[in-house]
Each structure stands twice: as C-alpha cells, then as structure tokens.
Amino acid sequence: MKILAIETSCDETALSIVEALEEGVDIRFSEIKSAINSQAKLHSEFGGVFPNLAKREHSKNFIPLLSKLLNDQSVESIYIDNPTKKHAMEILERYPDRAEDLIEFAVKNKPTDIDYIAVTQGPGLAPALWVGIVFARVLSLIWNIPMVGVNHMEGHIVSVLGRSNKNTDVKLPSLALLISGGHTQVVKVSSWGQYEILGETQDDALGEAYDKVARMLGMSYPGGPEVSKRARLLREQGVSSIYELPRPMANSKDLRFSFSGLKTAVLYKIQEIEKEFNQLDEEKINHICLAFEDSISDVLIKKLSIALANENYQSLIIGGGVIANQHIRNILSNFANENNLEILVPSQDHATDNAVMIGIAGYFTIKRSKPAVAPDIVANGNMSL
Ligand code: KG4
Ligand code: ZN
C-alpha cells in the first residue's frame, strides 16, 4: 500500500510517499520520497509560530513541494469534468489565489500508484491544519483517491517505525513518552492503533519550556537546540551547573507534568544574577541551560519510573521534537537498559515534525476507519489520542 502523506500542523510543510509492506503479520514502512520546507527562520522574529503566517507559507509552498515530490514518480494527465472542477473550486474557496494552480497541477500530475492520502487533522494550529486538509481534499477529489485524517500525536508515536531496521514486531505494551513543542504526554501503547494517555503536562509543553527559556536568554526561536548545545558544552568538560533549579511535580506520584514554574524559576535566577553581576555572561548562560536540562531530565526519569511501577511494560517509545536532543536520548536509553526495556527512537529527521510519521499513522487509521474521497474533514486543533 502506498500513501501520500501531508503534514501542516505547525511550521513545517511536509509531504511524503510512504509504502507499507506486509511481512507476515507485521508491517514494514519505507519512505519512498519526501519534500519538506521549514518556516522556523521566518517565525523566529515573532519568538514563536505565528498561525496566520504559517497558513500563508503552507499554501504558498504546497504546490512547489508537491511538484518536487512527484517529479521522478510515475504520473499521468487526467480529464476533469465541470462538476468536479466546480466542487474543487468550492473546497478551495478560501484560497482563491492558489485554486487554479492546484487544480491544474493535479490534473496534469496524477500519481499512478498512490492508494491513499493521509493528512494531519490535529492537534496543531487550526489555520495551518486547514491548509493541509483543504489541499488534500482537492487532490483526493481530482485523483479519485480515498483519504483519511490523522492524529499528529499518533504520528509521533509511530515515527519510531520509520526506521529501516524496524517493523511492527515490537514487544507490547509499550510506554511512550511524547515530548514536542505542543505536547508532553505519557501514553500506554497496547497495540498499534490503541493508545491511552496516562498523564500529560498541566501547562507548558517541554519543547515550549525550552523555547521560552531560550528566549529569556536572548536566543532565537526555536531555542531548544541552542539551549541543549550550551548545556552539552559544559557537560563535555565534566562541569556541573553552579545553579540549582526546582524539579516541578517530580514528587507528585502521578504522571502529570508542569514546566511553567520551572520557566519562572529560570526568570528569577536570571534577575538574581543580573542584580548581582549587572549582566549575564556566556558562561552563566551556559550554566543556566545545564541546570534547566538537569532539572527536566530528572523529572522525565522520575515520571517514567512511576509509570513502570504501575504496569509491566516491554518497551519504551520516545517521540517528538525534543527527542532530537542527544542528552535526552542518552538518559532515556540508559533508563531503558536499566529496566530491560527495548527502546524505540525515531531517526533525527523523523523526530521533529515530518510527513513520514503521518503516512505511518495514516496506515493504522486506514485500517480502522473508512477512507473516502474528499470527505468533510474538520481541522481539530485540540484533537486527542
Ligand atoms: O515535534 P516538533 O517538531 O513540533 C511540535 O509538534 O511541537 O517539536 C518542536 C520542539 C520545539 O519546541 C524545539 O525547540 C524542540 O522541539 N527541539 C529541541 C531540540 N530540537 C528541537 N529541544 C531540545 N533540544 C533539541 N535538540
Ligand atoms: Zn509534532
């Protein structure tokens, strides 16, 4: 089965063709081709993702990316009748400046071997999600290919199946930790497609906390990678942080997280240092980054230990943009070893938002739902697993 996957929930416009190959009872996924455009630089001047800018950029970049994705694939020209064209124009009503181009492109470039289309339905920024959904519906309509709406968080869970040496033959139940810019969740994966949220953040997501701390320290969005780079600098010298930050909710005995207090603690620490020394030098900034990362590392391990005490898990899945962080990968991998858990991690480019994970989640969605041609899918910014 070949799936064209579309992801526009935040600041990445991502398209992929993913193939699902059945190997006995197991499925192996392979990435045939991807095309992605990140808007991170554009949003950095706003200090975060600006929804209407994201929407504009997704709709501007969609056709060039689709063209790149299909340029070496087998495509054919098809005929479009007037009622279908009219219907497509109606779906594209809010994108008048893209409508003609998208319809013309679709008519000239129908892929000959795509079985389904999968598009992120939520959670995410509604204006951004709508672009993917509307454009996917038009392709589905003109190409007469059935489609499904996919949960982005299921995407982050199954992103670990995007590795070439992996298939669905994973020991379950699995404990999944999802840490991204929008979410921090601990999820029980009983089977592929069956998920239960065990706990989540009560306020900021972990990636959001990284980005806010980075911003307070004068770094540009998204600041997660810069904060972790600075923490690593000290860690590699064997230096411990001269500062100590709280471990919010580490002792709450449940799986709830909270990172907004930690962010405030960082703010107070910065104010305290500025008062004492008049300024924040590079060295002190690095020490704050290290103290922050030590704090969140402790919290993550504490919460995972609580989850393990409650149930006999066989494996640990980690997903979400923050997993691009090597230190967090290391501590989670050590934790898995110590607890005899098989660990599943996405590759670096499947950790942050991408369409391969949407294609894989699309496969499971297709199996449990009824794909249809251009269904009335509604963007759901708060979609839950
Ligand atoms: O999953 P993702 O790409 O988008 C959402 O669905 O939110 O996650 C983006 C988040 C951002 O907050 C970014 O700062 C964080 O992942 N991130 C990192 C690193 N790389 C990306 N955080 C810490 N260390 C990193 N190396
Ligand atoms: Zn994400």
Tab-separated table of C-alpha atoms and ligand atoms in Angstrom:
chain	number	residue	atom	x	y	z
A	1	MET	CA	0.000	0.000	0.000
A	2	LYS	CA	1.361	3.413	-0.946
A	3	ILE	CA	0.255	6.515	0.942
A	4	LEU	CA	0.762	10.177	0.089
A	5	ALA	CA	1.123	11.907	3.470
A	6	ILE	CA	0.665	15.611	4.210
A	7	GLU	CA	1.667	17.443	7.404
A	8	THR	CA	0.978	21.155	8.033
A	9	SER	CA	0.081	21.294	11.747
A	10	CYS	CA	2.745	23.812	12.754
A	11	ASP	CA	5.669	25.411	10.928
A	12	GLU	CA	6.742	22.548	8.663
A	13	THR	CA	5.119	21.903	5.308
A	14	ALA	CA	5.954	18.249	4.796
A	15	LEU	CA	4.973	15.751	2.118
A	16	SER	CA	5.992	12.098	1.831
A	17	ILE	CA	5.191	8.967	-0.059
A	18	VAL	CA	5.278	6.059	2.373
A	19	GLU	CA	4.927	2.414	1.467
A	20	ALA	CA	3.538	-0.150	3.899
A	21	LEU	CA	4.819	-3.649	3.159
A	22	GLU	CA	3.202	-6.615	4.804
A	23	GLU	CA	5.685	-9.154	6.203
A	24	GLY	CA	3.532	-11.977	7.533
A	25	VAL	CA	1.550	-10.410	10.358
A	26	ASP	CA	3.935	-7.479	10.616
A	27	ILE	CA	4.203	-4.300	8.605
A	28	ARG	CA	7.380	-2.587	7.490
A	29	PHE	CA	7.249	1.024	6.363
A	30	SER	CA	9.527	2.600	3.853
A	31	GLU	CA	9.958	6.222	2.922
A	32	ILE	CA	9.822	6.372	-0.877
A	33	LYS	CA	10.337	10.121	-1.090
A	34	SER	CA	9.871	13.278	0.969
A	35	ALA	CA	9.815	17.017	0.414
A	36	ILE	CA	9.824	19.392	3.373
A	37	ASN	CA	10.021	23.115	3.981
A	38	SER	CA	10.614	24.579	7.438
A	39	GLN	CA	9.389	28.081	8.278
A	40	ALA	CA	11.304	28.212	11.580
A	41	LYS	CA	13.531	31.111	10.442
A	42	LEU	CA	10.532	33.191	9.370
A	43	HIS	CA	8.772	32.697	12.688
A	44	SER	CA	11.869	33.349	14.768
A	45	GLU	CA	11.353	37.121	14.729
A	46	PHE	CA	7.980	36.606	16.435
A	47	GLY	CA	9.579	34.385	19.093
A	48	GLY	CA	7.191	31.566	18.220
A	49	VAL	CA	4.955	30.256	15.475
A	50	PHE	CA	2.541	32.869	14.156
A	51	PRO	CA	-0.561	30.949	12.923
A	52	ASN	CA	-1.579	33.172	10.023
A	53	LEU	CA	1.966	33.409	8.728
A	54	ALA	CA	2.164	29.612	8.928
A	55	LYS	CA	-1.070	29.344	6.944
A	56	ARG	CA	0.207	31.705	4.238
A	57	GLU	CA	3.519	29.871	3.934
A	58	HIS	CA	1.909	26.410	3.789
A	59	SER	CA	-0.380	27.459	0.962
A	60	LYS	CA	2.480	29.197	-0.874
A	61	ASN	CA	4.862	26.234	-0.602
A	62	PHE	CA	2.441	23.386	-1.139
A	63	ILE	CA	2.438	23.151	-4.946
A	64	PRO	CA	6.245	23.575	-5.348
A	65	LEU	CA	6.780	20.846	-2.725
A	66	LEU	CA	4.239	18.531	-4.342
A	67	SER	CA	5.909	19.106	-7.684
A	68	LYS	CA	9.289	18.214	-6.153
A	69	LEU	CA	7.797	15.123	-4.525
A	70	LEU	CA	6.289	13.826	-7.771
A	71	ASN	CA	8.956	14.876	-10.282
A	72	ASP	CA	10.521	11.411	-10.534
A	73	GLN	CA	7.368	9.442	-9.780
A	74	SER	CA	5.046	7.871	-12.310
A	75	VAL	CA	2.247	10.367	-13.096
A	76	GLU	CA	-0.419	10.737	-15.785
A	77	SER	CA	-2.623	13.509	-17.143
A	78	ILE	CA	-6.308	13.088	-16.457
A	79	TYR	CA	-9.546	14.672	-17.564
A	80	ILE	CA	-11.591	16.774	-15.137
A	81	ASP	CA	-15.305	17.311	-15.757
A	82	ASN	CA	-17.015	20.590	-14.914
A	83	PRO	CA	-18.916	19.440	-11.798
A	84	THR	CA	-15.669	18.083	-10.300
A	85	LYS	CA	-13.824	21.303	-11.116
A	86	LYS	CA	-16.633	23.318	-9.567
A	87	HIS	CA	-16.542	21.148	-6.457
A	88	ALA	CA	-12.741	21.603	-6.206
A	89	MET	CA	-13.144	25.389	-6.520
A	90	GLU	CA	-15.694	25.301	-3.693
A	91	ILE	CA	-13.334	23.351	-1.432
A	92	LEU	CA	-10.619	25.918	-2.235
A	93	GLU	CA	-12.943	28.867	-1.663
A	94	ARG	CA	-10.665	30.410	0.982
A	95	TYR	CA	-7.537	30.004	-1.139
A	96	PRO	CA	-8.587	31.835	-4.324
A	97	ASP	CA	-5.014	32.693	-5.312
A	98	ARG	CA	-3.971	29.002	-5.258
A	99	ALA	CA	-7.113	27.304	-6.554
A	100	GLU	CA	-6.483	27.378	-10.326
A	101	ASP	CA	-2.838	26.352	-9.940
A	102	LEU	CA	-3.551	23.428	-7.651
A	103	ILE	CA	-6.344	22.099	-9.851
A	104	GLU	CA	-4.208	22.432	-12.978
A	105	PHE	CA	-1.260	20.707	-11.295
A	106	ALA	CA	-3.455	17.854	-10.046
A	107	VAL	CA	-4.986	17.293	-13.486
A	108	LYS	CA	-1.553	17.088	-15.125
A	109	ASN	CA	0.126	15.008	-12.426
A	110	LYS	CA	-1.991	12.196	-11.076
A	111	PRO	CA	0.361	9.669	-9.437
A	112	THR	CA	-0.359	6.240	-10.902
A	113	ASP	CA	0.390	4.137	-7.837
A	114	ILE	CA	-0.852	6.021	-4.750
A	115	ASP	CA	-3.580	4.088	-2.916
A	116	TYR	CA	-4.488	6.571	-0.189
A	117	ILE	CA	-3.879	10.124	1.020
A	118	ALA	CA	-3.300	10.820	4.746
A	119	VAL	CA	-3.381	14.333	6.178
A	120	THR	CA	-2.838	15.665	9.711
A	121	GLN	CA	-6.214	16.606	11.177
A	122	GLY	CA	-4.946	17.746	14.600
A	123	PRO	CA	-3.739	18.655	17.134
A	124	GLY	CA	-1.964	21.798	15.953
A	125	LEU	CA	-2.650	25.339	14.806
A	126	ALA	CA	-6.085	25.393	13.161
A	127	PRO	CA	-5.219	27.841	10.324
A	128	ALA	CA	-2.165	25.730	9.486
A	129	LEU	CA	-4.031	22.418	9.699
A	130	TRP	CA	-6.747	23.703	7.359
A	131	VAL	CA	-4.297	24.240	4.505
A	132	GLY	CA	-3.207	20.588	4.527
A	133	ILE	CA	-6.776	19.331	4.874
A	134	VAL	CA	-8.230	21.504	2.100
A	135	PHE	CA	-5.410	20.806	-0.358
A	136	ALA	CA	-5.539	17.072	0.432
A	137	ARG	CA	-9.284	17.007	-0.186
A	138	VAL	CA	-8.826	18.614	-3.593
A	139	LEU	CA	-6.158	16.074	-4.592
A	140	SER	CA	-8.356	13.267	-3.289
A	141	LEU	CA	-11.293	14.571	-5.319
A	142	ILE	CA	-9.474	15.169	-8.609
A	143	TRP	CA	-7.417	11.966	-8.408
A	144	ASN	CA	-10.311	9.927	-7.011
A	145	ILE	CA	-8.064	8.563	-4.256
A	146	PRO	CA	-9.601	7.924	-0.800
A	147	MET	CA	-8.147	9.777	2.175
A	148	VAL	CA	-8.091	9.855	5.986
A	149	GLY	CA	-7.427	12.484	8.669
A	150	VAL	CA	-4.592	11.543	11.008
A	151	ASN	CA	-3.768	12.391	14.625
A	152	HIS	CA	-0.394	14.137	14.765
A	153	MET	CA	0.415	12.598	18.172
A	154	GLU	CA	-0.192	9.098	16.860
A	155	GLY	CA	2.287	10.173	14.196
A	156	HIS	CA	4.932	10.939	16.833
A	157	ILE	CA	4.326	7.526	18.470
A	158	VAL	CA	4.628	5.545	15.244
A	159	SER	CA	7.527	7.697	13.985
A	160	VAL	CA	9.738	5.007	15.554
A	161	LEU	CA	8.521	2.566	12.869
A	162	GLY	CA	10.061	4.763	10.170
A	163	ARG	CA	13.488	3.207	10.701
A	164	SER	CA	14.528	0.734	8.034
A	165	ASN	CA	15.504	-1.956	10.564
A	166	LYS	CA	12.107	-1.836	12.305
A	167	ASN	CA	8.721	-3.298	11.665
A	168	THR	CA	5.639	-3.606	13.851
A	169	ASP	CA	7.125	-6.636	15.618
A	170	VAL	CA	7.706	-4.704	18.851
A	171	LYS	CA	7.160	-6.065	22.342
A	172	LEU	CA	3.963	-4.539	23.727
A	173	PRO	CA	2.558	-2.961	25.799
A	174	SER	CA	4.904	-0.099	25.261
A	175	LEU	CA	5.320	3.017	27.341
A	176	ALA	CA	5.522	6.077	25.091
A	177	LEU	CA	6.950	9.443	26.086
A	178	LEU	CA	6.000	12.219	23.679
A	179	ILE	CA	7.881	15.467	24.116
A	180	SER	CA	7.319	18.146	21.497
A	181	GLY	CA	6.717	21.868	21.159
A	182	GLY	CA	2.993	21.406	21.753
A	183	HIS	CA	2.760	18.304	23.937
A	184	THR	CA	4.235	16.383	26.825
A	185	GLN	CA	2.459	13.088	27.287
A	186	VAL	CA	2.994	9.621	28.682
A	187	VAL	CA	0.964	7.104	26.716
A	188	LYS	CA	0.311	3.394	27.032
A	189	VAL	CA	0.507	1.671	23.648
A	190	SER	CA	-1.389	-1.624	23.992
A	191	SER	CA	-1.300	-2.298	20.267
A	192	TRP	CA	-0.586	-0.208	17.175
A	193	GLY	CA	-3.667	1.969	16.994
A	194	GLN	CA	-4.692	1.542	20.627
A	195	TYR	CA	-3.461	4.287	22.928
A	196	GLU	CA	-4.248	5.557	26.412
A	197	ILE	CA	-2.934	8.857	27.750
A	198	LEU	CA	-1.625	8.178	31.256
A	199	GLY	CA	-0.504	11.699	32.043
A	200	GLU	CA	0.383	14.992	30.462
A	201	THR	CA	1.541	18.494	31.152
A	202	GLN	CA	-0.754	20.792	33.088
A	203	ASP	CA	0.692	23.896	31.443
A	204	ASP	CA	3.677	24.310	29.090
A	205	ALA	CA	4.921	21.514	26.874
A	206	LEU	CA	8.566	20.562	27.268
A	207	GLY	CA	9.641	21.978	23.890
A	208	GLU	CA	7.734	25.147	24.717
A	209	ALA	CA	9.634	25.393	28.032
A	210	TYR	CA	12.926	25.002	26.143
A	211	ASP	CA	11.866	27.719	23.697
A	212	LYS	CA	10.721	30.122	26.439
A	213	VAL	CA	13.894	29.663	28.464
A	214	ALA	CA	15.899	30.198	25.281
A	215	ARG	CA	14.008	33.406	24.603
A	216	MET	CA	14.676	34.736	28.118
A	217	LEU	CA	18.352	34.067	27.484
A	218	GLY	CA	18.243	36.039	24.230
A	219	MET	CA	18.246	33.117	21.782
A	220	SER	CA	16.003	32.993	18.756
A	221	TYR	CA	13.115	30.579	18.103
A	222	PRO	CA	13.167	27.598	18.248
A	223	GLY	CA	15.677	27.784	21.070
A	224	GLY	CA	15.630	24.111	22.148
A	225	PRO	CA	18.672	23.113	20.085
A	226	GLU	CA	20.720	26.133	21.304
A	227	VAL	CA	19.911	25.511	24.979
A	228	SER	CA	20.930	21.868	24.642
A	229	LYS	CA	24.111	22.819	22.764
A	230	ARG	CA	25.167	25.121	25.598
A	231	ALA	CA	24.363	22.516	28.262
A	232	ARG	CA	26.403	19.963	26.322
A	233	LEU	CA	29.396	22.283	26.211
A	234	LEU	CA	29.697	22.176	29.995
A	235	ARG	CA	28.768	18.511	30.286
A	236	GLU	CA	31.564	17.584	27.879
A	237	GLN	CA	34.036	19.374	30.148
A	238	GLY	CA	32.746	17.341	33.080
A	239	VAL	CA	31.422	20.517	34.718
A	240	SER	CA	28.263	20.545	36.879
A	241	SER	CA	25.961	23.541	36.906
A	242	ILE	CA	26.657	26.172	39.548
A	243	TYR	CA	22.881	26.715	39.755
A	244	GLU	CA	20.119	24.516	41.085
A	245	LEU	CA	16.584	24.691	39.700
A	246	PRO	CA	13.407	23.024	41.053
A	247	ARG	CA	12.089	19.685	39.732
A	248	PRO	CA	8.403	20.612	39.286
A	249	MET	CA	5.897	17.888	40.156
A	250	ALA	CA	8.653	15.277	40.401
A	251	ASN	CA	7.201	14.139	43.716
A	252	SER	CA	3.539	14.196	42.733
A	253	LYS	CA	3.435	10.345	42.412
A	254	ASP	CA	1.274	10.643	39.300
A	255	LEU	CA	2.139	11.245	35.662
A	256	ARG	CA	1.240	14.917	35.494
A	257	PHE	CA	3.943	17.346	34.397
A	258	SER	CA	4.314	21.085	34.876
A	259	PHE	CA	7.004	23.247	33.320
A	260	SER	CA	5.699	26.782	33.734
A	261	GLY	CA	7.072	27.051	37.295
A	262	LEU	CA	10.481	25.965	36.066
A	263	LYS	CA	10.385	28.685	33.440
A	264	THR	CA	9.578	31.237	36.178
A	265	ALA	CA	12.409	29.855	38.336
A	266	VAL	CA	14.766	30.480	35.397
A	267	LEU	CA	13.452	34.037	35.087
A	268	TYR	CA	14.106	34.710	38.808
A	269	LYS	CA	17.559	33.176	38.507
A	270	ILE	CA	18.364	35.497	35.572
A	271	GLN	CA	17.114	38.530	37.534
A	272	GLU	CA	19.141	37.491	40.574
A	273	ILE	CA	22.339	37.115	38.513
A	274	GLU	CA	21.766	40.419	36.717
A	275	LYS	CA	21.279	42.153	40.027
A	276	GLU	CA	24.462	40.726	41.460
A	277	PHE	CA	26.739	40.975	38.409
A	278	ASN	CA	24.949	43.589	36.280
A	279	GLN	CA	24.966	41.243	33.327
A	280	LEU	CA	24.599	37.668	32.194
A	281	ASP	CA	27.795	36.440	30.564
A	282	GLU	CA	28.107	33.450	28.220
A	283	GLU	CA	29.415	31.182	30.959
A	284	LYS	CA	26.466	31.901	33.249
A	285	ILE	CA	24.015	31.421	30.377
A	286	ASN	CA	25.563	28.010	29.747
A	287	HIS	CA	25.201	27.136	33.428
A	288	ILE	CA	21.511	28.086	33.398
A	289	CYS	CA	20.995	25.884	30.316
A	290	LEU	CA	22.701	22.976	32.068
A	291	ALA	CA	20.673	23.461	35.271
A	292	PHE	CA	17.473	23.580	33.212
A	293	GLU	CA	18.332	20.412	31.316
A	294	ASP	CA	19.349	18.612	34.538
A	295	SER	CA	16.015	19.536	36.065
A	296	ILE	CA	13.863	18.325	33.192
A	297	SER	CA	15.977	15.165	32.816
A	298	ASP	CA	15.294	14.275	36.446
A	299	VAL	CA	11.581	14.939	36.029
A	300	LEU	CA	11.312	12.759	32.914
A	301	ILE	CA	13.105	9.819	34.548
A	302	LYS	CA	11.053	10.178	37.730
A	303	LYS	CA	7.775	10.097	35.797
A	304	LEU	CA	8.800	7.133	33.673
A	305	SER	CA	9.771	5.244	36.847
A	306	ILE	CA	6.308	5.900	38.267
A	307	ALA	CA	4.706	4.575	35.076
A	308	LEU	CA	6.870	1.438	35.162
A	309	ALA	CA	5.925	0.735	38.766
A	310	ASN	CA	2.264	0.638	37.723
A	311	GLU	CA	2.459	-1.757	34.797
A	312	ASN	CA	4.670	-4.354	33.183
A	313	TYR	CA	5.897	-2.605	30.034
A	314	GLN	CA	8.040	-4.367	27.461
A	315	SER	CA	9.381	-1.404	25.544
A	316	LEU	CA	9.888	2.345	25.635
A	317	ILE	CA	8.900	4.554	22.695
A	318	ILE	CA	10.142	8.123	22.615
A	319	GLY	CA	8.936	10.699	20.133
A	320	GLY	CA	8.507	14.424	19.480
A	321	GLY	CA	10.839	17.249	18.519
A	322	VAL	CA	12.682	17.391	21.855
A	323	ILE	CA	13.944	13.869	21.155
A	324	ALA	CA	16.332	15.461	18.669
A	325	ASN	CA	18.218	16.316	21.889
A	326	GLN	CA	21.149	13.892	22.267
A	327	HIS	CA	21.384	14.196	26.060
A	328	ILE	CA	17.718	13.314	26.499
A	329	ARG	CA	18.152	10.400	24.109
A	330	ASN	CA	21.089	9.200	26.217
A	331	ILE	CA	19.360	9.372	29.592
A	332	LEU	CA	16.236	7.669	28.222
A	333	SER	CA	18.297	4.997	26.564
A	334	ASN	CA	20.168	4.321	29.839
A	335	PHE	CA	16.849	4.204	31.649
A	336	ALA	CA	15.531	1.640	29.157
A	337	ASN	CA	18.675	-0.510	29.544
A	338	GLU	CA	18.478	-0.454	33.319
A	339	ASN	CA	14.853	-1.550	33.154
A	340	ASN	CA	15.237	-4.190	30.428
A	341	LEU	CA	13.019	-2.310	28.013
A	342	GLU	CA	13.505	-2.414	24.285
A	343	ILE	CA	13.922	1.230	23.265
A	344	LEU	CA	12.446	2.684	20.091
A	345	VAL	CA	13.605	6.084	18.906
A	346	PRO	CA	12.871	7.864	15.634
A	347	SER	CA	15.733	8.892	13.365
A	348	GLN	CA	16.757	12.561	13.768
A	349	ASP	CA	14.713	13.750	10.785
A	350	HIS	CA	11.641	11.820	11.945
A	351	ALA	CA	11.862	13.285	15.483
A	352	THR	CA	10.716	16.782	14.571
A	353	ASP	CA	7.541	17.207	12.529
A	354	ASN	CA	7.566	15.273	9.266
A	355	ALA	CA	5.152	13.566	6.895
A	356	VAL	CA	6.632	10.057	7.106
A	357	MET	CA	5.136	9.656	10.578
A	358	ILE	CA	1.797	10.885	9.214
A	359	GLY	CA	1.967	8.266	6.442
A	360	ILE	CA	2.621	5.520	9.005
A	361	ALA	CA	-0.161	6.731	11.324
A	362	GLY	CA	-2.263	7.020	8.160
A	363	TYR	CA	-1.806	3.289	7.554
A	364	PHE	CA	-3.213	2.432	11.001
A	365	THR	CA	-6.022	4.981	10.551
A	366	ILE	CA	-6.941	3.478	7.167
A	367	LYS	CA	-7.081	0.004	8.739
A	368	ARG	CA	-9.520	1.058	11.455
A	369	SER	CA	-11.686	3.594	9.609
A	370	LYS	CA	-13.450	4.103	6.307
A	371	PRO	CA	-11.318	6.169	3.918
A	372	ALA	CA	-13.412	8.223	1.490
A	373	VAL	CA	-12.854	10.558	-1.449
A	374	ALA	CA	-12.651	14.215	-0.303
A	375	PRO	CA	-14.532	13.676	2.997
A	376	ASP	CA	-15.653	16.674	5.054
A	377	ILE	CA	-12.711	16.565	7.482
A	378	VAL	CA	-12.611	19.411	10.002
A	379	ALA	CA	-9.329	20.677	11.496
A	380	ASN	CA	-9.204	19.839	15.193
A	381	GLY	CA	-6.604	21.942	16.990
A	382	ASN	CA	-7.109	20.030	20.250
A	383	MET	CA	-7.534	16.546	18.831
A	384	SER	CA	-6.800	13.949	21.485
A	385	LEU	CA	-5.343	10.478	21.045
B	1	KG4	O1	7.575	17.836	17.356
B	1	KG4	P1	8.012	19.196	16.954
B	1	KG4	O2	8.860	19.335	15.717
B	1	KG4	O3	6.790	20.153	16.764
B	1	KG4	C1	5.628	20.050	17.524
B	1	KG4	O4	4.764	19.198	17.175
B	1	KG4	O5	5.569	20.787	18.512
B	1	KG4	O6	8.797	19.824	18.212
B	1	KG4	C2	9.387	21.097	18.171
B	1	KG4	C3	10.050	21.383	19.510
B	1	KG4	C4	10.499	22.835	19.663
B	1	KG4	O7	9.999	23.320	20.880
B	1	KG4	C5	12.026	22.734	19.690
B	1	KG4	O8	12.654	23.719	20.470
B	1	KG4	C6	12.244	21.368	20.270
B	1	KG4	O9	11.220	20.573	19.681
B	1	KG4	N1	13.568	20.849	19.934
B	1	KG4	C7	14.518	20.621	20.867
B	1	KG4	C8	15.669	20.187	20.148
B	1	KG4	N2	15.357	20.160	18.812
B	1	KG4	C9	14.068	20.571	18.712
B	1	KG4	N3	14.508	20.755	22.194
B	1	KG4	C10	15.630	20.439	22.855
B	1	KG4	N4	16.754	20.020	22.268
B	1	KG4	C11	16.837	19.877	20.931
B	1	KG4	N5	17.950	19.464	20.357
B	2	ZN	ZN	4.955	17.435	16.437
